[in-house]
Tab-separated table of C-alpha atoms and ligand atoms in Angstrom:
chain	number	residue	atom	x	y	z
N	39	UNK	CA	-0.281	-22.817	-15.677
N	40	UNK	CA	0.123	-23.830	-19.287
N	41	UNK	CA	-0.209	-21.940	-22.562
N	42	UNK	CA	-3.800	-22.353	-23.757
N	43	UNK	CA	-3.800	-20.384	-27.008
N	44	UNK	CA	-3.248	-22.869	-29.844
N	45	UNK	CA	-0.853	-20.730	-31.883
N	46	UNK	CA	1.291	-19.825	-28.874
N	47	UNK	CA	1.287	-23.412	-27.599
N	48	UNK	CA	2.507	-24.640	-30.987
N	49	UNK	CA	5.248	-22.005	-31.188
N	50	UNK	CA	6.360	-22.852	-27.659
N	51	UNK	CA	6.366	-26.614	-28.362
N	52	UNK	CA	8.643	-26.006	-31.349
N	53	UNK	CA	10.973	-23.901	-29.220
N	54	UNK	CA	11.056	-26.534	-26.474
N	55	UNK	CA	11.877	-29.247	-28.998
N	56	UNK	CA	14.760	-27.215	-30.464
N	57	UNK	CA	16.165	-26.126	-27.080
N	58	UNK	CA	15.194	-29.005	-24.833
N	59	UNK	CA	18.154	-28.569	-22.485
N	60	UNK	CA	17.722	-24.793	-22.003
N	61	UNK	CA	15.432	-24.861	-18.976
N	62	UNK	CA	15.902	-21.275	-17.774
N	63	UNK	CA	15.328	-19.923	-21.275
N	64	UNK	CA	12.177	-22.012	-21.729
N	65	UNK	CA	10.920	-20.907	-18.309
N	66	UNK	CA	11.320	-17.237	-19.250
N	67	UNK	CA	9.614	-17.667	-22.637
N	68	UNK	CA	6.704	-19.689	-21.263
N	69	UNK	CA	6.005	-17.057	-18.635
N	70	UNK	CA	5.884	-14.301	-21.256
N	71	UNK	CA	3.805	-16.241	-23.798
N	72	UNK	CA	1.190	-17.085	-21.157
N	73	UNK	CA	0.630	-13.404	-20.477
N	74	UNK	CA	0.527	-12.494	-24.150
N	75	UNK	CA	-2.462	-14.754	-24.870
N	76	UNK	CA	-5.104	-12.005	-24.741
N	77	UNK	CA	-2.927	-9.693	-26.855
N	78	UNK	CA	-2.335	-12.305	-29.542
N	79	UNK	CA	-6.057	-13.083	-29.594
N	80	UNK	CA	-6.943	-9.408	-29.992
N	81	UNK	CA	-4.380	-8.718	-32.754
N	82	UNK	CA	-4.326	-11.264	-35.626
N	83	UNK	CA	-1.417	-9.472	-37.350
N	84	UNK	CA	0.914	-10.798	-34.626
N	85	UNK	CA	0.378	-14.355	-35.833
N	86	UNK	CA	0.237	-13.378	-39.516
N	87	UNK	CA	3.594	-11.619	-39.305
N	88	UNK	CA	5.306	-14.331	-37.237
N	89	UNK	CA	6.114	-11.820	-34.501
N	90	UNK	CA	6.333	-14.408	-31.728
N	91	UNK	CA	8.435	-16.834	-33.779
N	92	UNK	CA	10.887	-14.001	-34.493
N	93	UNK	CA	10.854	-12.668	-30.952
N	94	UNK	CA	11.954	-15.959	-29.378
N	95	UNK	CA	14.861	-16.539	-31.755
N	96	UNK	CA	17.947	-14.396	-31.021
N	97	UNK	CA	19.118	-12.269	-33.947
N	98	UNK	CA	22.648	-13.484	-33.283
N	99	UNK	CA	24.543	-15.673	-30.795
N	100	UNK	CA	28.295	-15.334	-30.408
N	101	UNK	CA	30.207	-18.003	-28.446
N	102	UNK	CA	33.937	-17.879	-28.117
N	103	UNK	CA	37.044	-19.193	-26.416
N	104	UNK	CA	38.578	-17.006	-23.721
N	105	UNK	CA	42.146	-18.131	-23.027
N	106	UNK	CA	44.115	-16.409	-20.266
N	107	UNK	CA	47.140	-17.093	-18.080
N	108	UNK	CA	46.746	-17.415	-14.294
N	109	UNK	CA	49.234	-16.152	-11.706
N	110	UNK	CA	50.964	-19.545	-11.625
N	111	UNK	CA	51.666	-19.240	-15.356
N	112	UNK	CA	49.095	-21.885	-16.296
N	113	UNK	CA	46.822	-21.396	-19.308
N	114	UNK	CA	43.120	-21.355	-18.428
N	115	UNK	CA	40.240	-21.471	-20.900
N	116	UNK	CA	36.718	-20.186	-20.327
N	117	UNK	CA	33.752	-19.868	-22.636
N	118	UNK	CA	32.438	-16.417	-23.589
N	119	UNK	CA	28.933	-15.519	-24.796
N	120	UNK	CA	27.058	-12.598	-26.260
N	121	UNK	CA	23.446	-13.073	-27.256
N	122	UNK	CA	22.152	-10.204	-29.412
N	123	UNK	CA	18.489	-10.922	-28.998
N	124	UNK	CA	16.405	-8.135	-30.466
N	125	UNK	CA	17.297	-4.748	-31.954
N	126	UNK	CA	13.808	-3.584	-32.993
N	127	UNK	CA	13.822	-0.517	-30.755
N	128	UNK	CA	17.527	0.250	-30.388
N	129	UNK	CA	21.066	-1.117	-30.129
N	130	UNK	CA	21.372	-4.314	-28.078
N	131	UNK	CA	21.786	-3.517	-24.401
N	132	UNK	CA	22.273	-5.803	-21.423
N	133	UNK	CA	24.871	-6.865	-18.908
N	134	UNK	CA	27.781	-9.275	-18.849
N	135	UNK	CA	27.678	-11.961	-16.155
N	136	UNK	CA	30.799	-13.688	-14.821
N	137	UNK	CA	29.811	-16.704	-12.746
N	138	UNK	CA	30.662	-20.419	-12.941
N	139	UNK	CA	26.978	-21.261	-13.505
N	140	UNK	CA	26.831	-19.270	-16.776
N	141	UNK	CA	25.719	-21.267	-19.819
N	142	UNK	CA	23.813	-20.563	-23.023
N	143	UNK	CA	20.429	-21.169	-21.418
N	144	UNK	CA	21.067	-18.589	-18.696
N	145	UNK	CA	22.390	-15.987	-21.119
N	146	UNK	CA	19.430	-16.555	-23.464
N	147	UNK	CA	16.888	-16.216	-20.654
N	148	UNK	CA	18.524	-13.005	-19.501
N	149	UNK	CA	18.704	-11.635	-23.051
N	150	UNK	CA	15.060	-12.504	-23.705
N	151	UNK	CA	13.870	-10.802	-20.517
N	152	UNK	CA	16.015	-7.804	-21.368
N	153	UNK	CA	13.959	-7.118	-24.526
N	154	UNK	CA	10.824	-6.397	-22.500
N	155	UNK	CA	12.598	-4.691	-19.642
N	156	UNK	CA	14.379	-2.301	-21.969
N	157	UNK	CA	11.155	-1.544	-23.779
N	158	UNK	CA	9.432	-0.774	-20.456
N	159	UNK	CA	11.986	1.926	-19.681
N	160	UNK	CA	10.596	3.821	-22.732
N	161	UNK	CA	14.204	4.417	-23.835
N	162	UNK	CA	15.543	3.301	-27.263
N	163	UNK	CA	17.440	0.134	-26.326
N	164	UNK	CA	17.163	-3.403	-27.697
N	165	UNK	CA	17.802	-6.609	-25.759
N	166	UNK	CA	21.055	-8.531	-25.324
N	167	UNK	CA	23.137	-10.270	-22.668
N	168	UNK	CA	26.523	-11.910	-22.357
N	169	UNK	CA	29.088	-13.297	-20.002
N	170	UNK	CA	31.312	-16.218	-19.220
N	171	UNK	CA	31.652	-19.173	-16.852
N	172	UNK	CA	34.773	-17.479	-15.420
N	173	UNK	CA	34.584	-17.097	-11.627
N	174	UNK	CA	36.139	-13.812	-10.429
N	175	UNK	CA	35.880	-14.975	-6.797
N	176	UNK	CA	39.292	-15.734	-5.357
N	177	UNK	CA	41.144	-14.411	-8.427
N	178	UNK	CA	43.775	-11.695	-8.149
N	179	UNK	CA	43.231	-8.296	-9.799
N	180	UNK	CA	45.812	-9.259	-12.422
N	181	UNK	CA	44.011	-12.494	-13.248
N	182	UNK	CA	40.714	-10.664	-13.568
N	183	UNK	CA	42.424	-8.100	-15.833
N	184	UNK	CA	43.962	-10.742	-18.066
N	185	UNK	CA	40.631	-12.526	-18.355
N	186	UNK	CA	38.778	-9.272	-19.201
N	187	UNK	CA	41.377	-8.318	-21.805
N	188	UNK	CA	41.107	-11.715	-23.472
N	189	UNK	CA	37.296	-11.606	-23.355
N	190	UNK	CA	37.257	-8.183	-25.034
N	191	UNK	CA	39.820	-9.263	-27.634
N	192	UNK	CA	37.006	-11.282	-29.218
N	193	UNK	CA	33.959	-9.294	-28.113
N	194	UNK	CA	35.143	-5.927	-29.492
N	195	UNK	CA	34.306	-6.834	-33.095
N	196	UNK	CA	30.651	-7.457	-32.239
N	197	UNK	CA	29.861	-4.360	-30.144
N	198	UNK	CA	29.916	-0.557	-30.426
N	199	UNK	CA	28.126	2.531	-29.124
N	200	UNK	CA	25.449	2.223	-31.851
N	201	UNK	CA	25.472	-1.578	-32.138
N	202	UNK	CA	25.594	-3.270	-28.752
N	203	UNK	CA	26.415	-1.704	-25.394
N	204	UNK	CA	27.149	-4.216	-22.595
N	205	UNK	CA	27.101	-3.381	-18.873
N	206	UNK	CA	27.706	-5.141	-15.545
N	207	UNK	CA	25.782	-7.983	-13.929
N	208	UNK	CA	26.724	-10.695	-11.417
N	209	UNK	CA	30.514	-10.671	-11.022
N	210	UNK	CA	30.983	-7.598	-13.202
N	211	UNK	CA	31.373	-4.340	-11.321
N	212	UNK	CA	33.455	-1.198	-11.723
N	213	UNK	CA	36.780	-3.084	-11.764
N	214	UNK	CA	35.794	-5.431	-14.595
N	215	UNK	CA	34.099	-2.698	-16.654
N	216	UNK	CA	37.314	-0.649	-16.390
N	217	UNK	CA	39.494	-3.481	-17.718
N	218	UNK	CA	37.016	-4.261	-20.507
N	219	UNK	CA	36.771	-0.605	-21.550
N	220	UNK	CA	40.564	-0.176	-21.543
N	221	UNK	CA	41.025	-3.123	-23.886
N	222	UNK	CA	38.210	-2.033	-26.239
N	223	UNK	CA	39.710	1.447	-26.576
N	224	UNK	CA	43.153	0.023	-27.159
N	225	UNK	CA	42.036	-2.311	-29.940
N	226	UNK	CA	39.558	0.000	-31.690
N	227	UNK	CA	41.298	3.324	-31.105
N	228	UNK	CA	37.897	4.864	-30.497
N	229	UNK	CA	36.817	6.548	-27.274
N	230	UNK	CA	33.100	5.842	-27.215
N	231	UNK	CA	30.364	4.847	-24.800
N	232	UNK	CA	30.584	1.161	-25.673
N	233	UNK	CA	30.034	-0.007	-22.106
N	234	UNK	CA	27.953	1.396	-19.274
N	235	UNK	CA	28.679	1.257	-15.566
N	236	UNK	CA	31.968	3.011	-16.279
N	237	UNK	CA	33.947	4.820	-13.584
N	238	UNK	CA	33.153	8.501	-13.113
N	239	UNK	CA	36.593	9.549	-14.359
N	240	UNK	CA	36.034	8.077	-17.818
N	241	UNK	CA	32.427	8.590	-18.836
N	242	UNK	CA	30.368	6.876	-16.146
N	243	UNK	CA	27.104	8.312	-14.891
N	244	UNK	CA	26.457	9.432	-11.367
N	245	UNK	CA	23.795	7.240	-9.726
N	246	UNK	CA	24.410	4.273	-12.079
N	247	UNK	CA	25.914	2.254	-9.209
N	248	UNK	CA	22.831	2.842	-7.086
N	249	UNK	CA	20.296	2.690	-9.924
N	250	UNK	CA	19.003	-0.897	-9.846
N	251	UNK	CA	18.572	-0.978	-6.072
N	252	UNK	CA	17.114	2.533	-5.888
N	253	UNK	CA	14.848	1.827	-8.859
N	254	UNK	CA	13.621	-1.371	-7.221
N	255	UNK	CA	12.573	0.584	-4.140
N	256	UNK	CA	10.929	3.349	-6.203
N	257	UNK	CA	8.893	0.705	-8.001
N	258	UNK	CA	8.067	-1.166	-4.779
N	259	UNK	CA	7.018	2.106	-3.181
N	260	UNK	CA	4.510	2.772	-5.986
N	261	UNK	CA	3.138	-0.746	-5.664
N	262	UNK	CA	2.815	-0.361	-1.880
N	263	UNK	CA	1.214	3.091	-2.148
N	264	UNK	CA	-1.385	1.846	-4.619
N	265	UNK	CA	-2.353	-0.737	-1.984
N	266	UNK	CA	-2.404	1.569	1.026
N	267	UNK	CA	0.979	0.443	2.354
N	268	UNK	CA	4.491	1.886	2.586
N	269	UNK	CA	8.104	1.165	3.510
N	270	UNK	CA	7.685	3.252	6.659
N	271	UNK	CA	8.188	0.976	9.668
N	272	UNK	CA	8.348	-2.183	7.528
N	273	UNK	CA	10.770	-5.049	8.157
N	274	UNK	CA	12.572	-5.904	4.939
N	275	UNK	CA	14.603	-8.980	3.964
N	276	UNK	CA	16.948	-8.596	0.994
N	277	UNK	CA	18.737	-11.601	-0.500
N	278	UNK	CA	22.223	-11.103	-1.914
N	279	UNK	CA	24.774	-8.518	-0.864
N	280	UNK	CA	25.994	-7.344	-4.240
N	281	UNK	CA	25.286	-4.247	-6.261
N	282	UNK	CA	21.487	-4.513	-6.370
N	283	UNK	CA	21.052	-5.662	-2.770
N	284	UNK	CA	23.351	-3.024	-1.255
N	285	UNK	CA	21.599	-0.038	-2.795
N	286	UNK	CA	18.144	-1.527	-2.301
N	287	UNK	CA	19.100	-1.579	1.377
N	288	UNK	CA	20.149	2.091	1.249
N	289	UNK	CA	16.922	3.287	-0.401
N	290	UNK	CA	14.569	1.057	1.627
N	291	UNK	CA	16.210	2.397	4.793
N	292	UNK	CA	15.898	5.991	3.578
N	293	UNK	CA	12.214	5.335	2.936
N	294	UNK	CA	11.732	4.330	6.567
N	295	UNK	CA	12.168	0.544	6.510
N	296	UNK	CA	14.479	-1.628	8.617
N	297	UNK	CA	16.517	-4.114	6.583
N	298	UNK	CA	16.903	-7.034	8.964
N	299	UNK	CA	18.570	-9.718	6.819
N	300	UNK	CA	20.929	-10.016	3.834
N	301	UNK	CA	23.018	-12.914	2.497
N	302	UNK	CA	25.620	-14.262	0.127
N	303	UNK	CA	25.884	-17.776	-1.236
N	304	UNK	CA	27.383	-19.006	2.059
N	305	UNK	CA	24.791	-17.822	4.564
N	306	UNK	CA	22.714	-14.924	5.864
N	307	UNK	CA	23.088	-12.264	8.519
N	308	UNK	CA	20.259	-11.141	10.768
N	309	UNK	CA	20.352	-7.804	12.531
N	310	UNK	CA	17.029	-6.639	14.031
N	311	UNK	CA	18.413	-3.116	14.470
N	312	UNK	CA	18.861	-2.692	10.743
N	313	UNK	CA	21.809	-3.583	8.512
N	314	UNK	CA	23.920	-0.550	7.699
N	315	UNK	CA	24.523	-0.611	3.933
N	316	UNK	CA	27.876	1.163	4.313
N	317	UNK	CA	29.194	-1.886	6.196
N	318	UNK	CA	28.073	-4.105	3.306
N	319	UNK	CA	29.836	-1.728	0.901
N	320	UNK	CA	33.022	-2.041	2.924
N	321	UNK	CA	32.788	-5.858	3.072
N	322	UNK	CA	31.796	-6.473	-0.536
N	323	UNK	CA	33.186	-3.564	-2.558
N	324	UNK	CA	36.405	-2.864	-0.671
N	325	UNK	CA	37.463	-6.076	1.089
N	326	UNK	CA	35.710	-8.478	-1.350
N	327	UNK	CA	34.998	-10.640	1.713
N	328	UNK	CA	32.118	-12.887	2.829
N	329	UNK	CA	28.983	-11.569	4.505
N	330	UNK	CA	29.826	-13.240	7.828
N	331	UNK	CA	32.489	-10.510	8.204
N	332	UNK	CA	29.505	-8.346	9.277
N	333	UNK	CA	29.918	-9.828	12.756
N	334	UNK	CA	33.277	-8.039	13.053
N	335	UNK	CA	31.384	-4.754	12.710
N	336	UNK	CA	28.225	-5.713	14.654
N	337	UNK	CA	29.041	-8.520	17.109
N	338	UNK	CA	25.418	-8.700	18.325
N	339	UNK	CA	24.124	-9.662	14.890
N	340	UNK	CA	23.594	-13.317	13.950
N	341	UNK	CA	25.153	-15.232	11.074
N	342	UNK	CA	23.492	-18.436	9.854
N	343	UNK	CA	25.837	-20.504	7.698
N	344	UNK	CA	23.961	-22.235	4.876
N	345	UNK	CA	20.650	-20.850	6.198
N	346	UNK	CA	17.635	-20.009	4.075
N	347	UNK	CA	17.051	-16.247	4.274
N	348	UNK	CA	13.345	-16.596	3.398
N	349	UNK	CA	12.777	-18.191	6.804
N	350	UNK	CA	13.347	-14.779	8.428
N	351	UNK	CA	9.908	-13.239	9.140
N	352	UNK	CA	9.419	-9.942	7.281
N	353	UNK	CA	6.821	-7.592	5.805
N	354	UNK	CA	8.548	-7.074	2.458
N	355	UNK	CA	10.925	-9.460	0.651
N	356	UNK	CA	13.296	-8.216	-2.037
N	357	UNK	CA	15.090	-11.120	-3.788
N	358	UNK	CA	18.267	-9.551	-5.211
N	359	UNK	CA	20.697	-12.470	-5.704
N	360	UNK	CA	19.999	-14.775	-8.641
N	361	UNK	CA	17.447	-16.738	-10.696
N	362	UNK	CA	15.060	-19.240	-9.085
N	363	UNK	CA	16.245	-18.431	-5.556
N	364	UNK	CA	12.705	-18.040	-4.177
N	365	UNK	CA	10.808	-21.308	-4.480
N	366	UNK	CA	7.270	-22.427	-3.675
N	367	UNK	CA	8.226	-23.553	-0.142
N	368	UNK	CA	9.835	-20.158	0.456
N	369	UNK	CA	6.721	-18.337	-0.769
N	370	UNK	CA	4.640	-20.429	1.633
N	371	UNK	CA	6.925	-19.579	4.569
N	372	UNK	CA	6.877	-15.877	3.670
N	373	UNK	CA	3.060	-15.912	3.587
N	374	UNK	CA	2.810	-17.764	6.900
N	375	UNK	CA	5.136	-15.191	8.456
N	376	UNK	CA	2.916	-12.304	7.327
N	377	UNK	CA	4.904	-10.985	4.385
N	378	UNK	CA	2.657	-8.790	2.208
N	379	UNK	CA	4.930	-7.822	-0.701
N	380	UNK	CA	7.630	-9.477	-2.808
N	381	UNK	CA	9.398	-7.330	-5.353
N	382	UNK	CA	12.168	-8.742	-7.554
N	383	UNK	CA	15.582	-7.092	-7.771
N	384	UNK	CA	17.364	-10.057	-9.372
N	385	UNK	CA	16.347	-11.451	-12.744
N	386	UNK	CA	13.680	-14.202	-12.519
N	387	UNK	CA	14.453	-14.895	-8.827
N	388	UNK	CA	11.039	-16.451	-8.151
N	389	UNK	CA	10.011	-19.774	-9.652
N	390	UNK	CA	6.692	-19.868	-11.572
N	391	UNK	CA	5.133	-21.920	-8.756
N	392	UNK	CA	6.221	-19.339	-6.175
N	393	UNK	CA	4.779	-16.489	-8.245
N	394	UNK	CA	1.472	-18.308	-8.701
N	395	UNK	CA	1.276	-18.945	-4.952
N	396	UNK	CA	2.026	-15.310	-4.065
N	397	UNK	CA	-0.566	-14.013	-6.505
N	398	UNK	CA	-3.231	-16.501	-5.381
N	399	UNK	CA	-2.631	-15.550	-1.756
N	400	UNK	CA	-2.966	-11.813	-2.216
N	401	UNK	CA	0.705	-10.995	-1.721
N	402	UNK	CA	1.743	-8.002	-3.827
N	403	UNK	CA	4.216	-9.101	-6.493
N	404	UNK	CA	6.561	-6.864	-8.502
N	405	UNK	CA	8.145	-8.689	-11.477
N	406	UNK	CA	11.850	-8.243	-12.252
N	407	UNK	CA	11.368	-7.002	-15.798
N	408	UNK	CA	9.651	-3.962	-14.381
N	409	UNK	CA	11.013	-3.591	-10.879
N	410	UNK	CA	14.722	-3.951	-11.670
N	411	UNK	CA	14.643	-1.921	-14.892
N	412	UNK	CA	16.210	1.076	-13.153
N	413	UNK	CA	19.730	-0.197	-13.813
N	414	UNK	CA	19.394	-0.456	-17.539
N	415	UNK	CA	17.362	2.754	-17.671
N	416	UNK	CA	20.227	4.606	-16.026
N	417	UNK	CA	22.670	2.868	-18.356
N	418	UNK	CA	20.679	4.372	-21.222
N	419	UNK	CA	20.990	7.759	-19.480
N	420	UNK	CA	24.760	7.123	-19.322
N	421	UNK	CA	24.688	6.536	-23.104
N	422	UNK	CA	22.868	9.849	-23.609
N	423	UNK	CA	25.430	11.694	-21.500
N	424	UNK	CA	28.294	10.055	-23.444
N	425	UNK	CA	26.733	11.107	-26.764
N	426	UNK	CA	26.263	14.661	-25.508
N	427	UNK	CA	29.749	14.615	-23.926
N	428	UNK	CA	28.166	16.004	-20.782
N	429	UNK	CA	27.628	14.702	-17.235
N	430	UNK	CA	24.462	15.275	-15.318
N	431	UNK	CA	24.328	15.735	-11.547
N	432	UNK	CA	23.427	12.863	-9.197
N	433	UNK	CA	20.124	14.582	-8.417
N	434	UNK	CA	19.234	14.995	-12.087
N	435	UNK	CA	19.894	11.321	-12.893
N	436	UNK	CA	18.131	10.125	-9.743
N	437	UNK	CA	15.098	12.266	-10.525
N	438	UNK	CA	14.901	10.868	-14.055
N	439	UNK	CA	15.278	7.337	-12.653
N	440	UNK	CA	12.475	7.977	-10.191
N	441	UNK	CA	10.201	9.289	-12.955
N	442	UNK	CA	10.978	6.269	-15.140
N	443	UNK	CA	10.162	3.778	-12.352
N	444	UNK	CA	6.877	5.523	-11.502
N	445	UNK	CA	5.951	5.383	-15.189
N	446	UNK	CA	6.872	1.722	-15.482
N	447	UNK	CA	4.619	0.932	-12.538
N	448	UNK	CA	1.740	2.903	-14.081
N	449	UNK	CA	2.169	1.273	-17.505
N	450	UNK	CA	2.267	-2.244	-16.049
N	451	UNK	CA	-0.777	-1.610	-13.885
N	452	UNK	CA	-2.662	-0.076	-16.831
N	453	UNK	CA	-1.813	-2.946	-19.204
N	454	UNK	CA	-2.955	-5.514	-16.629
N	455	UNK	CA	-6.196	-3.579	-16.140
N	456	UNK	CA	-6.797	-3.230	-19.900
N	457	UNK	CA	-6.627	-6.996	-20.420
N	458	UNK	CA	-8.833	-7.848	-17.443
N	459	UNK	CA	-6.111	-8.833	-14.964
N	460	UNK	CA	-6.098	-5.911	-12.503
N	461	UNK	CA	-3.159	-5.997	-10.098
N	462	UNK	CA	-1.300	-8.668	-12.059
N	463	UNK	CA	1.874	-6.673	-12.612
N	464	UNK	CA	3.736	-9.702	-13.996
N	465	UNK	CA	1.304	-9.989	-16.896
N	466	UNK	CA	1.122	-6.189	-17.201
N	467	UNK	CA	4.918	-5.918	-17.519
N	468	UNK	CA	5.041	-8.531	-20.258
N	469	UNK	CA	2.201	-6.932	-22.195
N	470	UNK	CA	3.421	-3.337	-21.843
N	471	UNK	CA	7.000	-4.345	-22.737
N	472	UNK	CA	5.846	-6.371	-25.733
N	473	UNK	CA	3.648	-3.627	-27.133
N	474	UNK	CA	6.393	-1.259	-28.293
N	475	UNK	CA	8.676	-4.021	-29.593
N	476	UNK	CA	5.773	-5.503	-31.547
N	477	UNK	CA	4.903	-2.117	-33.125
N	478	UNK	CA	8.534	-1.617	-34.157
N	479	UNK	CA	8.828	-5.132	-35.593
N	480	UNK	CA	5.607	-4.740	-37.573
N	481	UNK	CA	6.813	-1.389	-38.947
N	482	UNK	CA	10.225	-2.734	-39.961
N	483	UNK	CA	8.932	-5.644	-42.046
N	484	UNK	CA	10.182	-9.208	-41.937
N	485	UNK	CA	13.755	-8.927	-40.685
E	587	NDP	P1	26.634	-9.013	-7.716
E	587	NDP	O1	27.640	-9.922	-8.299
E	587	NDP	O2	27.024	-7.639	-7.332
E	587	NDP	O3	25.978	-9.695	-6.428
E	587	NDP	C1	25.328	-10.924	-6.505
E	587	NDP	C2	24.918	-11.328	-5.107
E	587	NDP	O4	24.073	-12.463	-5.197
E	587	NDP	C3	26.099	-11.737	-4.256
E	587	NDP	O5	25.813	-11.458	-2.915
E	587	NDP	C4	26.167	-13.248	-4.479
E	587	NDP	O6	26.758	-13.966	-3.412
E	587	NDP	C5	24.708	-13.602	-4.583
E	587	NDP	N1	24.563	-14.773	-5.466
E	587	NDP	C6	24.892	-14.884	-6.774
E	587	NDP	N2	24.653	-16.111	-7.246
E	587	NDP	C7	24.166	-16.800	-6.195
E	587	NDP	C8	23.726	-18.128	-6.032
E	587	NDP	N3	23.745	-19.010	-7.041
E	587	NDP	N4	23.255	-18.468	-4.817
E	587	NDP	C9	23.228	-17.578	-3.797
E	587	NDP	N5	23.648	-16.300	-3.886
E	587	NDP	C10	24.095	-15.931	-5.065
E	587	NDP	O7	25.415	-8.994	-8.761
E	587	NDP	P2	24.275	-7.905	-8.930
E	587	NDP	O8	23.847	-7.362	-7.621
E	587	NDP	O9	24.689	-6.979	-10.001
E	587	NDP	O10	23.109	-8.798	-9.544
E	587	NDP	C11	22.171	-9.506	-8.719
E	587	NDP	C12	20.941	-9.845	-9.555
E	587	NDP	O11	20.351	-8.647	-10.063
E	587	NDP	C13	21.206	-10.726	-10.784
E	587	NDP	O12	20.072	-11.531	-11.025
E	587	NDP	C14	21.324	-9.697	-11.906
E	587	NDP	O13	21.034	-10.258	-13.168
E	587	NDP	C15	20.241	-8.720	-11.477
E	587	NDP	N6	20.359	-7.380	-12.039
E	587	NDP	C16	21.464	-6.622	-11.849
E	587	NDP	C17	21.523	-5.349	-12.371
E	587	NDP	C18	22.664	-4.430	-12.100
E	587	NDP	O14	22.569	-3.267	-12.462
E	587	NDP	N7	23.737	-4.872	-11.468
E	587	NDP	C19	20.423	-4.819	-13.200
E	587	NDP	C20	19.279	-5.661	-13.258
E	587	NDP	C21	19.269	-6.900	-12.717
E	587	NDP	P3	28.229	-14.580	-3.602
E	587	NDP	O15	29.165	-13.428	-3.539
E	587	NDP	O16	28.385	-15.543	-2.490
E	587	NDP	O17	28.225	-15.265	-4.955
């Protein structure tokens, strides 16, 4: 696919020339601009007001040095980022990623996607993202704490409960959020909901830990139902074994599926009897160990070192690890093996070629912006609870999350239908997410 609309093609060419090395960011923008063609053609004010040009340029990028001292007493230096992409509909909101692969392109693609995702939740949150190339794997708790404290010592001046509210992402879970929050409070002397994903003892929301994985399954369930299918009796493969993957496993299992394979970056496990998510919790959240440890709990299961999880035959595939993990060859194998639905838990896990193949071959496809929006939606619910100084019950938050995901599905499906692309949820998500941001930007003038 290529952008056909002349105005959008020209805007994209300019962006590509200015950011030639940012391949993930360009990939994310191209995918969105392609779907916005009919909208831009129907609404001349978008071009007249330079909405697209403004949308693709972050409002602010902060890059900073993060010096910290390791356990051997040696000084280490990492690079920190916060991209405040768009605040048209609310304070910037989006996670912090700690992974050695982090660079400006990855943070910009995540921040850009976050604009539309946050808009889809129907909650008042703008788009942002941040992180560092620090690798928490193999570091002691004290090293992680010293890194987080140093990171926040710069970040604190750019964020706040009404300005920018970061959360977790790859490599940032409850432990890291705790250290970051402690340092923010210490520097600012303000106890406010400046981060989400907090522990329950200091302002966290019940069900936030589960929210992205649960939300993914609620969305997938709507997509399946609309096509006469369900999780009941289905074989599910979930990539990753982190926060999103673990709770996607829990909800898919509760909805009647059998999760037969999960992985980490070393290899995958296969258990035809169904992978118990509480074992994954123990391995990943408590022991911080590798997925092959599963064999200690279930000796009959198989572990395939370096294997490709998409080779495991399944009915439903839920990519929940990282960007561009599901490629064209993988999509082909999934189709050959009879897979009928792919729904994204990670951000941009499928390459454009894989998505095109799935759509052309009648495989149901749920795009990340919509299907993994449950995490940020529940983060926004955490912000509401912090403002009210109240905590809602697990059931109340989960029910709201469920309602939000059902609505997101309906809005994506309706937007796709309205612009003559019935069933194309990827295009529908982009259009429905864009709509509200565009209205707000038009109303607020050139800023
Ligand atoms: P975690 O750090 O909890 O888990 C990430 C999992 O993915 C780990 O199993 C990790 O394996 C694997 N993984 C990461 N990078 C790679 C890689 N390059 N190759 C293979 N496996 C990899 O992260 P989350 O579960 O929070 O996030 C997963 C995805 O979901 C990301 O794309 C994130 O942006 C997205 N997301 C997360 C949300 C949340 O609320 N947490 C909300 C919305 C989206 P290993 O341990 O070996 O690295």
